[in-house]
Coordinates of C-alpha atoms in Angstrom, one line a residue:
X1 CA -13.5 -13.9 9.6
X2 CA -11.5 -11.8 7.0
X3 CA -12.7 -7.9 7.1
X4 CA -13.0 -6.2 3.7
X5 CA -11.6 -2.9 2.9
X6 CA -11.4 -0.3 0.1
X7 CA -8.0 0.8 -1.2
X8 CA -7.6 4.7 -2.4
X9 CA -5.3 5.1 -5.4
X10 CA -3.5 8.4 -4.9
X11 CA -1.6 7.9 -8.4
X12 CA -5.0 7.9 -10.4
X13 CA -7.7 10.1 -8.7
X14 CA -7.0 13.8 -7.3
X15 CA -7.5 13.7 -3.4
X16 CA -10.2 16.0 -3.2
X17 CA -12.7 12.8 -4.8
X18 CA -10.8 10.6 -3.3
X19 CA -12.2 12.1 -0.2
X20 CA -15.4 11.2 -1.4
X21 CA -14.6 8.2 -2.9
X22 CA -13.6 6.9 0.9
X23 CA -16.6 7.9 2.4
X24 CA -18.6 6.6 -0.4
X25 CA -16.9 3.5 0.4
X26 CA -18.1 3.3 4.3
X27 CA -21.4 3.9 3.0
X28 CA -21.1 0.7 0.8
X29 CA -19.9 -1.3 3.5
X30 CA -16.2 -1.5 3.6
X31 CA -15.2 -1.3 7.2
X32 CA -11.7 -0.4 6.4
X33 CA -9.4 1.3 3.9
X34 CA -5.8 2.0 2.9
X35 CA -4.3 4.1 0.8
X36 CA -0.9 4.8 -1.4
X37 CA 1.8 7.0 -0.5
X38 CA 3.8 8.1 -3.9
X39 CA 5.5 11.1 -5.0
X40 CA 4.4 10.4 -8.5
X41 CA 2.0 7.9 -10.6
X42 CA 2.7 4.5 -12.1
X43 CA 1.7 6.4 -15.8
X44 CA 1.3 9.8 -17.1
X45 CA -2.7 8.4 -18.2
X46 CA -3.3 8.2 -14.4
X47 CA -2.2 11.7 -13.8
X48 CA -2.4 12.3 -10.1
X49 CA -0.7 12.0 -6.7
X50 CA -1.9 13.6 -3.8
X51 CA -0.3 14.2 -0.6
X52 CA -1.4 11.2 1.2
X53 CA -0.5 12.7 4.4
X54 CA -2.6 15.4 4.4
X55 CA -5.5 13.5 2.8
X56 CA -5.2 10.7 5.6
X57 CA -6.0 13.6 8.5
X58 CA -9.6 14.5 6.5
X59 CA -10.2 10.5 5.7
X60 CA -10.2 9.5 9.5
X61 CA -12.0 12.7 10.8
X62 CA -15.0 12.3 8.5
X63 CA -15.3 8.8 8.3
X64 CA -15.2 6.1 11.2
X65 CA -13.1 3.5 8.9
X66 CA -9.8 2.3 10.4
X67 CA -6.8 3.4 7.9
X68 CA -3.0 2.8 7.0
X69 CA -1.2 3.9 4.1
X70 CA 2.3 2.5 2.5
X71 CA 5.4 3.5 3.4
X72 CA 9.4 4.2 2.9
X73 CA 11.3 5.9 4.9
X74 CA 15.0 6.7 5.2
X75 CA 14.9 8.7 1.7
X76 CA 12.5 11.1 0.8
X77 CA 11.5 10.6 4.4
X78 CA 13.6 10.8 7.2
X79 CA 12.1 8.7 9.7
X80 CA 11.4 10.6 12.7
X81 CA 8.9 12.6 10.2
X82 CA 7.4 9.1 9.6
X83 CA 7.5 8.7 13.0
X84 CA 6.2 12.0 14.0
X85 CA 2.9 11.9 11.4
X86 CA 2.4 8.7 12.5
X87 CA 2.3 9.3 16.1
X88 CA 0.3 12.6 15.4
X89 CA -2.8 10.4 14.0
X90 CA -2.4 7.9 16.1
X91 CA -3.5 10.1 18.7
X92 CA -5.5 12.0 17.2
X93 CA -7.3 9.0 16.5
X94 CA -6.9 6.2 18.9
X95 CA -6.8 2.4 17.4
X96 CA -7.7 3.6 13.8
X97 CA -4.0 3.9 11.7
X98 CA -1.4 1.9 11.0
X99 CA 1.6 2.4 8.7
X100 CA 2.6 -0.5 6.5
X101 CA 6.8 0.3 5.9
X102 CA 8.3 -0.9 2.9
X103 CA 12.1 -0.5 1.2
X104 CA 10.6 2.2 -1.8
X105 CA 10.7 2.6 -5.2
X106 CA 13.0 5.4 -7.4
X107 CA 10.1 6.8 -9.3
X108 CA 9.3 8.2 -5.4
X109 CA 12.5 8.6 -3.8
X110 CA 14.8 9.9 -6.7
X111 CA 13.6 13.2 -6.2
X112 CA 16.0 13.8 -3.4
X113 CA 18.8 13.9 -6.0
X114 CA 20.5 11.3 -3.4
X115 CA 21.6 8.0 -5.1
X116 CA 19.2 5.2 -5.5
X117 CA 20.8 2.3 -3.6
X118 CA 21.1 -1.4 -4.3
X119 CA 18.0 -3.9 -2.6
X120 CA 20.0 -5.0 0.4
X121 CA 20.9 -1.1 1.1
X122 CA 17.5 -0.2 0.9
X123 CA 16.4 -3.1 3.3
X124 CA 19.1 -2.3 5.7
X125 CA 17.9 1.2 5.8
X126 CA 14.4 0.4 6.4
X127 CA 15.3 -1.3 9.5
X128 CA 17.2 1.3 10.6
X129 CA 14.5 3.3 10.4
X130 CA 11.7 0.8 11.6
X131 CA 14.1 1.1 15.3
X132 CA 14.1 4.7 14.9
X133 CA 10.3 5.4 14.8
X134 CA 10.0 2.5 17.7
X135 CA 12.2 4.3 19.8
X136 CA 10.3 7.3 18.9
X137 CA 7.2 5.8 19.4
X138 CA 8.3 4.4 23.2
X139 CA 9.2 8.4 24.4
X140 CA 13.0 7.9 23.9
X141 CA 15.4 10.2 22.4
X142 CA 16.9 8.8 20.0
X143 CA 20.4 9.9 18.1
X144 CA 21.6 7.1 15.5
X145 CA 24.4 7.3 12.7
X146 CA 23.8 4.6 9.9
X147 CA 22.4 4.6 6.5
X148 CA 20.4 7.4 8.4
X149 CA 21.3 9.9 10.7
X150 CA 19.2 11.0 13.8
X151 CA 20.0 13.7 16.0
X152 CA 18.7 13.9 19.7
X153 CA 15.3 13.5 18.5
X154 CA 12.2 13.2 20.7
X155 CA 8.4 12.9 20.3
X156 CA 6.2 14.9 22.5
X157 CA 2.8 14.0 21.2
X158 CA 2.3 10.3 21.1
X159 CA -0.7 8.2 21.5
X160 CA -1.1 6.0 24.1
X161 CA -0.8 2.6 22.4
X162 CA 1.7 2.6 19.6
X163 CA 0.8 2.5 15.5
X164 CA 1.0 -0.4 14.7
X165 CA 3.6 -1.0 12.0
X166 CA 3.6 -3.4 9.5
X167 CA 6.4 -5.3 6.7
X168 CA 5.1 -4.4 3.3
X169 CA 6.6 -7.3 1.3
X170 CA 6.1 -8.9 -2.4
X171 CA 8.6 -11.8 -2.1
X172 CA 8.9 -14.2 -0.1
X173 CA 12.2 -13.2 0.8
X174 CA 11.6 -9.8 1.8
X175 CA 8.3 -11.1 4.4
X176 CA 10.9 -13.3 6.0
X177 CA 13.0 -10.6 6.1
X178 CA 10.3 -8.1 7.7
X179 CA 9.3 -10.8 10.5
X180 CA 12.2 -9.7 12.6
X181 CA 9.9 -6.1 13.5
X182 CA 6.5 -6.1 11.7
X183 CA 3.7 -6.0 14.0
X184 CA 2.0 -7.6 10.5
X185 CA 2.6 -8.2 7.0
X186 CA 0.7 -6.7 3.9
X187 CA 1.2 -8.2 0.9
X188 CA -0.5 -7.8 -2.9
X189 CA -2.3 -10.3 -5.2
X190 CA -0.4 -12.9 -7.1
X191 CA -0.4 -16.4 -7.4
X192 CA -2.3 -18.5 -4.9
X193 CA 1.1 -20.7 -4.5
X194 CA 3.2 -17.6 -4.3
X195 CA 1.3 -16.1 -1.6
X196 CA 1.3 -19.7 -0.2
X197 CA 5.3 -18.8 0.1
X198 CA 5.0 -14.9 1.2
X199 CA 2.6 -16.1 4.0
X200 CA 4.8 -18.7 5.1
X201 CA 7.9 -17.1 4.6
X202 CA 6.6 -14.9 7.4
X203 CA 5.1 -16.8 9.9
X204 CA 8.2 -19.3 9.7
X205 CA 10.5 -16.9 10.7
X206 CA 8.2 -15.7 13.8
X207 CA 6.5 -13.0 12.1
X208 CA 3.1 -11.7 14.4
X209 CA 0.3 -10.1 14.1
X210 CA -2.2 -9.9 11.1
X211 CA -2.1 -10.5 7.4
X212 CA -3.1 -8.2 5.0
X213 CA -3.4 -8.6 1.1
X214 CA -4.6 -5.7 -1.5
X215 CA -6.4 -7.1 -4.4
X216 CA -6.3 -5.0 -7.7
X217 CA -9.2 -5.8 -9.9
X218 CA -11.5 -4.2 -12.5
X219 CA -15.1 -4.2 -12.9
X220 CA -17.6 -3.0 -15.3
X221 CA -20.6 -3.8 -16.7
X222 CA -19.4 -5.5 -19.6
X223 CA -16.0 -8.1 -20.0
X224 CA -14.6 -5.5 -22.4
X225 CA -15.2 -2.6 -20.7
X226 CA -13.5 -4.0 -17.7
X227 CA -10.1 -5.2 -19.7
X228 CA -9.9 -2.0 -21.4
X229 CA -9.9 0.2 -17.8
X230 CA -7.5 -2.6 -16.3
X231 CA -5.1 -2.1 -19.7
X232 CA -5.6 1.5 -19.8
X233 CA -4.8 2.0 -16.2
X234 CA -2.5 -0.5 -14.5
X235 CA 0.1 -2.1 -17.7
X236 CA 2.1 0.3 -16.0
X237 CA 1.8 -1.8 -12.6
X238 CA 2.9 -5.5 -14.2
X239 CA 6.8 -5.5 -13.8
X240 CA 8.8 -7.7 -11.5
X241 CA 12.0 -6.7 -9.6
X242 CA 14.3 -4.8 -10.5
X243 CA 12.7 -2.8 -13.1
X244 CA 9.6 -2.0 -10.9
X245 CA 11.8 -1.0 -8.5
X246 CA 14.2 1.1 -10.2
X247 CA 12.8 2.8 -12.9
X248 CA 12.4 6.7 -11.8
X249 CA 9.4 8.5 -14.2
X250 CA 6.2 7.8 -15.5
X251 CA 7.9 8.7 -18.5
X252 CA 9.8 5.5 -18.4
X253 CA 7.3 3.0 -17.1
X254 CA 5.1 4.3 -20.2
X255 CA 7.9 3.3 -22.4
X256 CA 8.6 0.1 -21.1
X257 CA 4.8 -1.2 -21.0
X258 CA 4.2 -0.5 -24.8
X259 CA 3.8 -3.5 -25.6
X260 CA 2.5 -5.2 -22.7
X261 CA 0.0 -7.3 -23.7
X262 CA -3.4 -8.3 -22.3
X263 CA -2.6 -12.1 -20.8
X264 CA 0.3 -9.7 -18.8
X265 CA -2.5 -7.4 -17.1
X266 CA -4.8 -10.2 -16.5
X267 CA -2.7 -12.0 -14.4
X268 CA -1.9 -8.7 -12.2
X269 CA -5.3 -7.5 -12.1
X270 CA -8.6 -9.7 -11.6
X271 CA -10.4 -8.3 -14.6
X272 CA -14.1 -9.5 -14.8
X273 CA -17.7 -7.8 -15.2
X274 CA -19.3 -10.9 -13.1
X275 CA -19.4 -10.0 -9.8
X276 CA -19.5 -13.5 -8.3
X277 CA -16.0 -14.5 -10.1
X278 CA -15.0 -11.2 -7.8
X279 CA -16.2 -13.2 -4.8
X280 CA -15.0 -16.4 -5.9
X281 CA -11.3 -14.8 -6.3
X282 CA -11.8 -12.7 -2.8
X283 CA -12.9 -15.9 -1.1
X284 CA -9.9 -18.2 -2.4
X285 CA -7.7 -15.5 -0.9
X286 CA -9.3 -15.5 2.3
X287 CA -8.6 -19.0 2.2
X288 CA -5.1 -18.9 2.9
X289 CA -5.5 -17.1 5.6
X290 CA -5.5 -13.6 5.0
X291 CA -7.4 -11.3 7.8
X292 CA -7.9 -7.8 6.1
X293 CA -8.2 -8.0 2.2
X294 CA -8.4 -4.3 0.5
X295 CA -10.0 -3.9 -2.7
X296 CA -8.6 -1.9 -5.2
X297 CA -10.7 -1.5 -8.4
X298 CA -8.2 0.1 -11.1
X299 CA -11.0 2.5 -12.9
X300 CA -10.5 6.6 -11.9
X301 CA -14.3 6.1 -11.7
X302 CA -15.0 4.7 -8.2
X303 CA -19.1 5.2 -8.3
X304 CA -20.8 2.3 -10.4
X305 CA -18.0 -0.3 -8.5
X306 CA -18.5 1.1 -5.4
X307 CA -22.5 0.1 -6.0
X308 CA -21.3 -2.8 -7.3
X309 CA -19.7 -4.0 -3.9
X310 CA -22.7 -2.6 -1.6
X311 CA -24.9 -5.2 -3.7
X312 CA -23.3 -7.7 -4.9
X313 CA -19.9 -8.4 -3.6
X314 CA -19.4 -7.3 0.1
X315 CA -23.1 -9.3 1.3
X316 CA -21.9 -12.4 -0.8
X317 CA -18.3 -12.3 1.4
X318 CA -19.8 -11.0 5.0
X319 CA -23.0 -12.5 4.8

């Protein structure tokens, strides 16, 4: 049966109600979240970006919910810090985080001052990386001289089963890619047939373990209300590759979504103010196999959706 989980938006709500938005979300129901891991937002109008870090330490210890955030190291994070915070809540608490690892995005990593380098660069340094926090992770020490260096590094906290860590892929390329180490695959809402291919893509080319999707919708209690929050917050979020890879600031993703239009953010974001087209949507994704689905409404305000799913969503999908 798929589980159901809440995502936390860093990049739109300050961390100190996103705290409460996560526990408000256990109280709804969700038995899971996940959150983002940016250095900036997707848009100056969502104005916020926590430390996701430090936030994911208070999430776990006053809530019960298992949680994993996003990932990229090798740039703004070296990768035996990865390895380090993840090994540090993976003890901390047993069985309850993952880390989903992922190649990264400029508007995060720029801020290094390092250059921004091409896809397959990127990729190769993330599995660098990915066999530097495993080593890690197993007690070695571990020196390494690639796209990143390591220098007799060692763990001495770790917990006694290893974070899981997981490919977090878009194409189907990259999941095929990410099968060689993930111990699962996160993916986020597109096209049934396109996830059809990231899904297979993975398991083709032996890829383990679960699947994960995040779902970005928007709800409200009218059909206008909801398409003006999805518009307002997330035209930002509707670019392909390159461009949503490789442009660096807000400032530039404001520019280039001017004149997004409507059609654009309504087939990036499942915008409806009937809750039973939510479940409808949720349970064709289930469908194809998925075993953890987040949700991620795109509204700063979390409240009235997070009623929204105790009542009407979550029981019409677990009951």
């Amino acid at each position: 049966m798929t589980t159901y989980g809440f995502h936390a938006s860093h990049e739109q709500i300050p961390p100190s109600r996103l705290l409460a938005d996560v526990q408000a979300a256990e109280h709804a129901g969700f038995a899971m979240a996940m959150c983002s891991d940016h250095f900036a937002p997707w848009s100056a109008r969502q104005g916020h970006s926590g430390f996701t870090w430090s936030w994911l330490g208070a999430a776990l210890a006053t809530t019960s919910l298992r949680l994993g955030c996003v990932n990229a190291p090798g740039q703004r994070y070296h990768p035996a810090i990865v390895a380090q915070a993840a090994a540090t809540l993976g003890e901390m608490f047993p069985g309850r985080f993952w880390v989903a690892l992922g190649s990264g995005q400029a508007m995060n990593e720029h801020i290094t001052g390092d250059r921004w380098p091409t896809k397959e660069t990127r990729l190769r340094r993330l599995e660098e990386s990915v066999d530097v926090i495993r080593r890690l992770h197993a007690g070695e020490e571990v020196t390494h001289d690639g796209l990143v260096t390591v220098d007799r590094a060692r763990l001495y906290d770790r917990p006694d089963e290893p974070v899981p860590l997981i490919a977090a892929a878009i194409s189907a390329t990259t999941a095929a890619r990410g099968a060689r180490w993930a111990d699962g695959l996160i993916t986020i809402n597109q096209p049934l047939d396109t996830l059809r291919e990231v899904v297979a893509a993975y398991r083709d080319h032996g890829g383990r373990g679960p699947l994960a999707l995040q779902v970005h919708l928007s709800w409200a209690p009218t059909q206008d209300e909801a398409a003006a929050i999805a518009r307002d917050q997330w035209r930002s979020n509707v670019f392909a590759e390159p461009l949503s890879l490789d442009l660096p600031t807000p400032e530039h993703f404001d520019v280039a979504s001017k004149d997004v239009t409507d059609a654009t953010v309504a087939a990036a974001v499942n915008i409806s103010a009937d809750p039973a087209r939510h479940v409808a949507w949720l349970q064709e994704y289930a469908a194809l196999g998925f075993d953890d689905i987040y949700l991620h409404h795109v509204g700063q305000d979390q409240a009235a959706w997070l009623e929204t799913a105790a009542t009407a969503v979550l029981p019409a999908l677990t009951g």
